[in-house]
PDB file of C-alpha atoms and ligand atoms in Angstrom:
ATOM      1  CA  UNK A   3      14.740   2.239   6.709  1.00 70.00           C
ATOM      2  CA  UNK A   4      14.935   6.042   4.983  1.00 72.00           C
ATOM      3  CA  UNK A   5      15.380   8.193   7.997  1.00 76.00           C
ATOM      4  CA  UNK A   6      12.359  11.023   6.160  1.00 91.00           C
ATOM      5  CA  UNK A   7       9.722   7.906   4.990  1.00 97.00           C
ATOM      6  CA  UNK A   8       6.810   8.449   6.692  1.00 98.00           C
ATOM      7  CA  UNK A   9       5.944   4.714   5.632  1.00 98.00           C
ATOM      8  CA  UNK A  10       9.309   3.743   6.926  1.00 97.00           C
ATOM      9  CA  UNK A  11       8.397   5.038  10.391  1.00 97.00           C
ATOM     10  CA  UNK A  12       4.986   3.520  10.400  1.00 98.00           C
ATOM     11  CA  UNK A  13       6.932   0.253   9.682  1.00 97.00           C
ATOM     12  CA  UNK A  14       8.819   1.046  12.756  1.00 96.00           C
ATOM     13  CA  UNK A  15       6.180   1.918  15.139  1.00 97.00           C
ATOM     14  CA  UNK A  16       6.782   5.458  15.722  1.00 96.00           C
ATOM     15  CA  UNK A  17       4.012   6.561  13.651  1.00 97.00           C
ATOM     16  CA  UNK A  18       0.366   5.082  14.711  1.00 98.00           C
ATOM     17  CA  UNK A  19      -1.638   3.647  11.723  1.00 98.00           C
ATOM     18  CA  UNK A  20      -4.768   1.379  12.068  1.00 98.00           C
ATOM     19  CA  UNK A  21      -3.428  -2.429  10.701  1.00 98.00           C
ATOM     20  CA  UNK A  22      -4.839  -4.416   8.400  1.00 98.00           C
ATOM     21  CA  UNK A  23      -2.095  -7.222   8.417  1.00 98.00           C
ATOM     22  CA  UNK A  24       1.535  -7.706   9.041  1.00 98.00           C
ATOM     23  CA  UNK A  25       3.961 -10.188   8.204  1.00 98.00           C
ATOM     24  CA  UNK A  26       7.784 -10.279   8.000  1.00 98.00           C
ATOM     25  CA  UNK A  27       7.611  -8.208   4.489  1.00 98.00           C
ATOM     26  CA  UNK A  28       4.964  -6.303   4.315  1.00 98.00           C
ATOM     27  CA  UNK A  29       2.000  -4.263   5.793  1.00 98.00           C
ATOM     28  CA  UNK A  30      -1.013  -3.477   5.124  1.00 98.00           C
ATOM     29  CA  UNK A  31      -3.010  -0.301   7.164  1.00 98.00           C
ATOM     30  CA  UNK A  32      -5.738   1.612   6.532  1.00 98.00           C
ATOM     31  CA  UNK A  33      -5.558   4.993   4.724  1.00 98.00           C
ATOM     32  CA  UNK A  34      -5.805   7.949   6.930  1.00 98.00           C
ATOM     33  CA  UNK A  35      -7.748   9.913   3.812  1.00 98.00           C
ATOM     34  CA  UNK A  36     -10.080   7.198   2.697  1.00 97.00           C
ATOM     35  CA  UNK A  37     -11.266   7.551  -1.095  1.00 95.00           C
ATOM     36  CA  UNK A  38     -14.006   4.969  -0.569  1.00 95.00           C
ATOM     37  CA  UNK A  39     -15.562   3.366   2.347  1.00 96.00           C
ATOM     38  CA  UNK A  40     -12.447   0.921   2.184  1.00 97.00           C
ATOM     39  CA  UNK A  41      -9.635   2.049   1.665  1.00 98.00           C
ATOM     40  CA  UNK A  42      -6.059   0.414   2.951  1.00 98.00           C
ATOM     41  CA  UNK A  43      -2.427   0.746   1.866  1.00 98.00           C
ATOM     42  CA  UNK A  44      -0.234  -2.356   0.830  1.00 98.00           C
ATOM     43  CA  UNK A  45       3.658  -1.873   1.478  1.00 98.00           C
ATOM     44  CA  UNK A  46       7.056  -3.632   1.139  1.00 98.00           C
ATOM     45  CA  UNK A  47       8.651  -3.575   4.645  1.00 98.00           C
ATOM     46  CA  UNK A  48      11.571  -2.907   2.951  1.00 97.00           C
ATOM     47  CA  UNK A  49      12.240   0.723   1.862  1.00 97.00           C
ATOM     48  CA  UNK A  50      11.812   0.884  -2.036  1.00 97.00           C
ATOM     49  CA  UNK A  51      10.527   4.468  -3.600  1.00 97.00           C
ATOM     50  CA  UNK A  52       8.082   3.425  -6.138  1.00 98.00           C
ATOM     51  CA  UNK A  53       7.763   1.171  -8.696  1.00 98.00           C
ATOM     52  CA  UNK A  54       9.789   2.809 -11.155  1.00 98.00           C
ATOM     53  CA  UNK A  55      12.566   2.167  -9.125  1.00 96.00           C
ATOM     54  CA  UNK A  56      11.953  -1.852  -8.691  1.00 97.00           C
ATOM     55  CA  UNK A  57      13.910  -4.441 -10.572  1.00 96.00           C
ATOM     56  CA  UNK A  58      14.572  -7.906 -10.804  1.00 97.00           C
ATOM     57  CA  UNK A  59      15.316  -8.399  -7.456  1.00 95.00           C
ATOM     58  CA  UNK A  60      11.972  -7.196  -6.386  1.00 97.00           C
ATOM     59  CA  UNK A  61       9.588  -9.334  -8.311  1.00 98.00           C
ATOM     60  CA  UNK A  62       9.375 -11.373  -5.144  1.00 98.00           C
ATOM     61  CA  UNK A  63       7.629  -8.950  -3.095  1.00 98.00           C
ATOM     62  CA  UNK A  64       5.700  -7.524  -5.793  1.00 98.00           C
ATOM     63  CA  UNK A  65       4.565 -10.773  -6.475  1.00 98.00           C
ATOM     64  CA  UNK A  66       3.776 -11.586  -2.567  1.00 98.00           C
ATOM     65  CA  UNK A  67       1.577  -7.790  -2.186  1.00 98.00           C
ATOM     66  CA  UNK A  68      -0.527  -8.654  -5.521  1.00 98.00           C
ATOM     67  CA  UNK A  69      -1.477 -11.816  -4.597  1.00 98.00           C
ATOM     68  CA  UNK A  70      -2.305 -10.330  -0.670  1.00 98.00           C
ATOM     69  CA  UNK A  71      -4.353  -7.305  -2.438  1.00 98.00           C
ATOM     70  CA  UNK A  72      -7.502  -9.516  -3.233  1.00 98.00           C
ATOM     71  CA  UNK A  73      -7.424 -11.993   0.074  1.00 98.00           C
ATOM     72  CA  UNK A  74      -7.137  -8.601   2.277  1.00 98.00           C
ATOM     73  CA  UNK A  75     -10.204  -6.833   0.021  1.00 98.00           C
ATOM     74  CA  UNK A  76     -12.080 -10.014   0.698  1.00 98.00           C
ATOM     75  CA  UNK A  77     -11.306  -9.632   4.865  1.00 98.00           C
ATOM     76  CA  UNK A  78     -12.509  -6.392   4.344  1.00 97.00           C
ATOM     77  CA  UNK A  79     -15.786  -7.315   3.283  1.00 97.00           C
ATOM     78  CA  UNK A  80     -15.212  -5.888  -0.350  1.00 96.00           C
ATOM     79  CA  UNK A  81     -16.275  -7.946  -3.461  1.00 92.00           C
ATOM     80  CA  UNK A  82     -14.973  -6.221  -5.771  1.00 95.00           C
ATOM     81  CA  UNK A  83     -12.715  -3.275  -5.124  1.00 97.00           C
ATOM     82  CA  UNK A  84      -9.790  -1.238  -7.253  1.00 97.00           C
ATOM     83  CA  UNK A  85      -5.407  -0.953  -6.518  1.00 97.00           C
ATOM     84  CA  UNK A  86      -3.562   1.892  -7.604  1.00 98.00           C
ATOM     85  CA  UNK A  87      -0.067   2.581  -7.957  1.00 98.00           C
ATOM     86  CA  UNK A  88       1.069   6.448  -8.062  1.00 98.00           C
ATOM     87  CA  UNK A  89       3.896   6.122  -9.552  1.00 98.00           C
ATOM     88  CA  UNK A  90       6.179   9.723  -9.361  1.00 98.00           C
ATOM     89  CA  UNK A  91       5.173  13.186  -9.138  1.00 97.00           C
ATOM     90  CA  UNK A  92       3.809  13.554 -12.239  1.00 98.00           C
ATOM     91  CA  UNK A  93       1.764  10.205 -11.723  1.00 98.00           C
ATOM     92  CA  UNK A  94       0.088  11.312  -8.609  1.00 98.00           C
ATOM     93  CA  UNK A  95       2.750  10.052  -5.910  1.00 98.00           C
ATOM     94  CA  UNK A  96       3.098  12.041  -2.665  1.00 98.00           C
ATOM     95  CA  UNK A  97       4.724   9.233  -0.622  1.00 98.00           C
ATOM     96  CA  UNK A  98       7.648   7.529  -2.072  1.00 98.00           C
ATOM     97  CA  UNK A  99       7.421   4.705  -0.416  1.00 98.00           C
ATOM     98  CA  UNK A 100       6.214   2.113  -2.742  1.00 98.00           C
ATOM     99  CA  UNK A 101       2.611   1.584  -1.837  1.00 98.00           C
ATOM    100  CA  UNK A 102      -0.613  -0.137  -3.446  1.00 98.00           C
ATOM    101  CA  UNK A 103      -4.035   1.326  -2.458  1.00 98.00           C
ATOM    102  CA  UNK A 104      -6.652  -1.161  -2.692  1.00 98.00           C
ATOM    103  CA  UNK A 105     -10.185   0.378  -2.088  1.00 97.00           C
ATOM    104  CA  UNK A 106     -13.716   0.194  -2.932  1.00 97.00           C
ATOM    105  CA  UNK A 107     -17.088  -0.432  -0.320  1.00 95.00           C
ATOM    106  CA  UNK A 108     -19.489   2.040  -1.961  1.00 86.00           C
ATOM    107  CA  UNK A 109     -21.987   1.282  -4.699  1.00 81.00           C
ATOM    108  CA  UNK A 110     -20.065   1.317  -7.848  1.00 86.00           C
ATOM    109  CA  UNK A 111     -16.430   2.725  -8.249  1.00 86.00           C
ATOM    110  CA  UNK A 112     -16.547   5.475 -11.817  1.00 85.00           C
ATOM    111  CA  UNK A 113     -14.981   3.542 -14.446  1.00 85.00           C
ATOM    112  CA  UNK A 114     -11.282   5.951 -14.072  1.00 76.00           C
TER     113      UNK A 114
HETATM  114  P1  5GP B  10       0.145   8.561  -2.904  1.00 50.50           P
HETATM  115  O1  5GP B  10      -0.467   9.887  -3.255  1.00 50.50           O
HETATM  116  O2  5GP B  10       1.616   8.683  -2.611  1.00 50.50           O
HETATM  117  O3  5GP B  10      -0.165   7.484  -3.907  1.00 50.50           O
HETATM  118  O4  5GP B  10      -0.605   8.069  -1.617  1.00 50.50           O
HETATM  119  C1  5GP B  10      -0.174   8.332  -0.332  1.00 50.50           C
HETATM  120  C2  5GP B  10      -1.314   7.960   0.572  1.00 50.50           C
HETATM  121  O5  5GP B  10      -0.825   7.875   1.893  1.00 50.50           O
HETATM  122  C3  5GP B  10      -2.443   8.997   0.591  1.00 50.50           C
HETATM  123  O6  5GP B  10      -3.655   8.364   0.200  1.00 50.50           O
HETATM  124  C4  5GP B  10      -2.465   9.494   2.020  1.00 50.50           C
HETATM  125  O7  5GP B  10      -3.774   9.728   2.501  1.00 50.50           O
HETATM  126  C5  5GP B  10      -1.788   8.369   2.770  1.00 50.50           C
HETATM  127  N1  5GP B  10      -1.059   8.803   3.960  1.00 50.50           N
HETATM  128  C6  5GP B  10      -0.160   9.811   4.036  1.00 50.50           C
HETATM  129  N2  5GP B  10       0.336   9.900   5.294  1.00 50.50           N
HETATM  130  C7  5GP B  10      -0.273   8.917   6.006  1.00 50.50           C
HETATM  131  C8  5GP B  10      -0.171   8.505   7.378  1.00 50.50           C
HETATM  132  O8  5GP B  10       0.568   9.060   8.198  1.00 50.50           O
HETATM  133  N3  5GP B  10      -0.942   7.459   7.766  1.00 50.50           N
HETATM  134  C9  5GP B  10      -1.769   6.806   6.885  1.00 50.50           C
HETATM  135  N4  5GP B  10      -2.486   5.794   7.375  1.00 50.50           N
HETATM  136  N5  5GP B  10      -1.889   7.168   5.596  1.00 50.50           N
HETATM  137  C10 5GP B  10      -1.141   8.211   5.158  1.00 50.50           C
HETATM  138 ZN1   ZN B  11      10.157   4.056   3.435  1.00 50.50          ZN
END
């Protein structure tokens, strides 16, 4: 855990957040700023900042939150639906905290 992550302390309980799913690795909860009607947060339990920093070792986990992205849209009623990755300032990233955002729910998503 990063003692300033606010992911890290939703991990931990002492920040609410309304869950999606939970396992041993990761979690899932719902975006407290929603850009679409759906719009949730996929995260490695484990503290890692973004995905420039992942390696190797982390293909695992980025393997398991890919493959969970679609099954959770699909519990969430979407059909189709979009994941983003801010990666870094520059790239959009406010909480670093590695996190996917999978969203979608309204009539058609713009094509960028
Ligand atoms: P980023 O800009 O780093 O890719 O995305 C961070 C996301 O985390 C934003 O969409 C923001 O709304 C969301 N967020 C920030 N703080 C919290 C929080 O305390 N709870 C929840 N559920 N989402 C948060
Ligand atoms: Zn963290």
């Amino acid at each position: 855990m990063s003692q300033d992550c606010i992911f890290c302390k939703i991990i931990a309980g002492e920040i609410p957040c309304n869950k999606v799913y939970e396992d041993e690795d990761v979690l899932a909860f719902h975006d407290i700023s929603p850009i679409a009607k759906v719009h949730f947060l996929l995260i490695p339990k484990r503290h890692i900042e973004s995905l420039a920093s992942c390696t190797e070792r982390d293909a695992e986990i980025l393997s398991k939150i890919t493959l969970l992205a679609p099954k959770l849209a699909k519990e969430q009623g979407l059909d189709g639906f979009r994941t983003m990755i801010n990666t870094g300032k520059s790239g959009g990233q406010e909480v670093f905290h590695l996190h996917y955002h999978v969203f979608g729910g309204d009539a058609q998503l713009p094509k960028t």
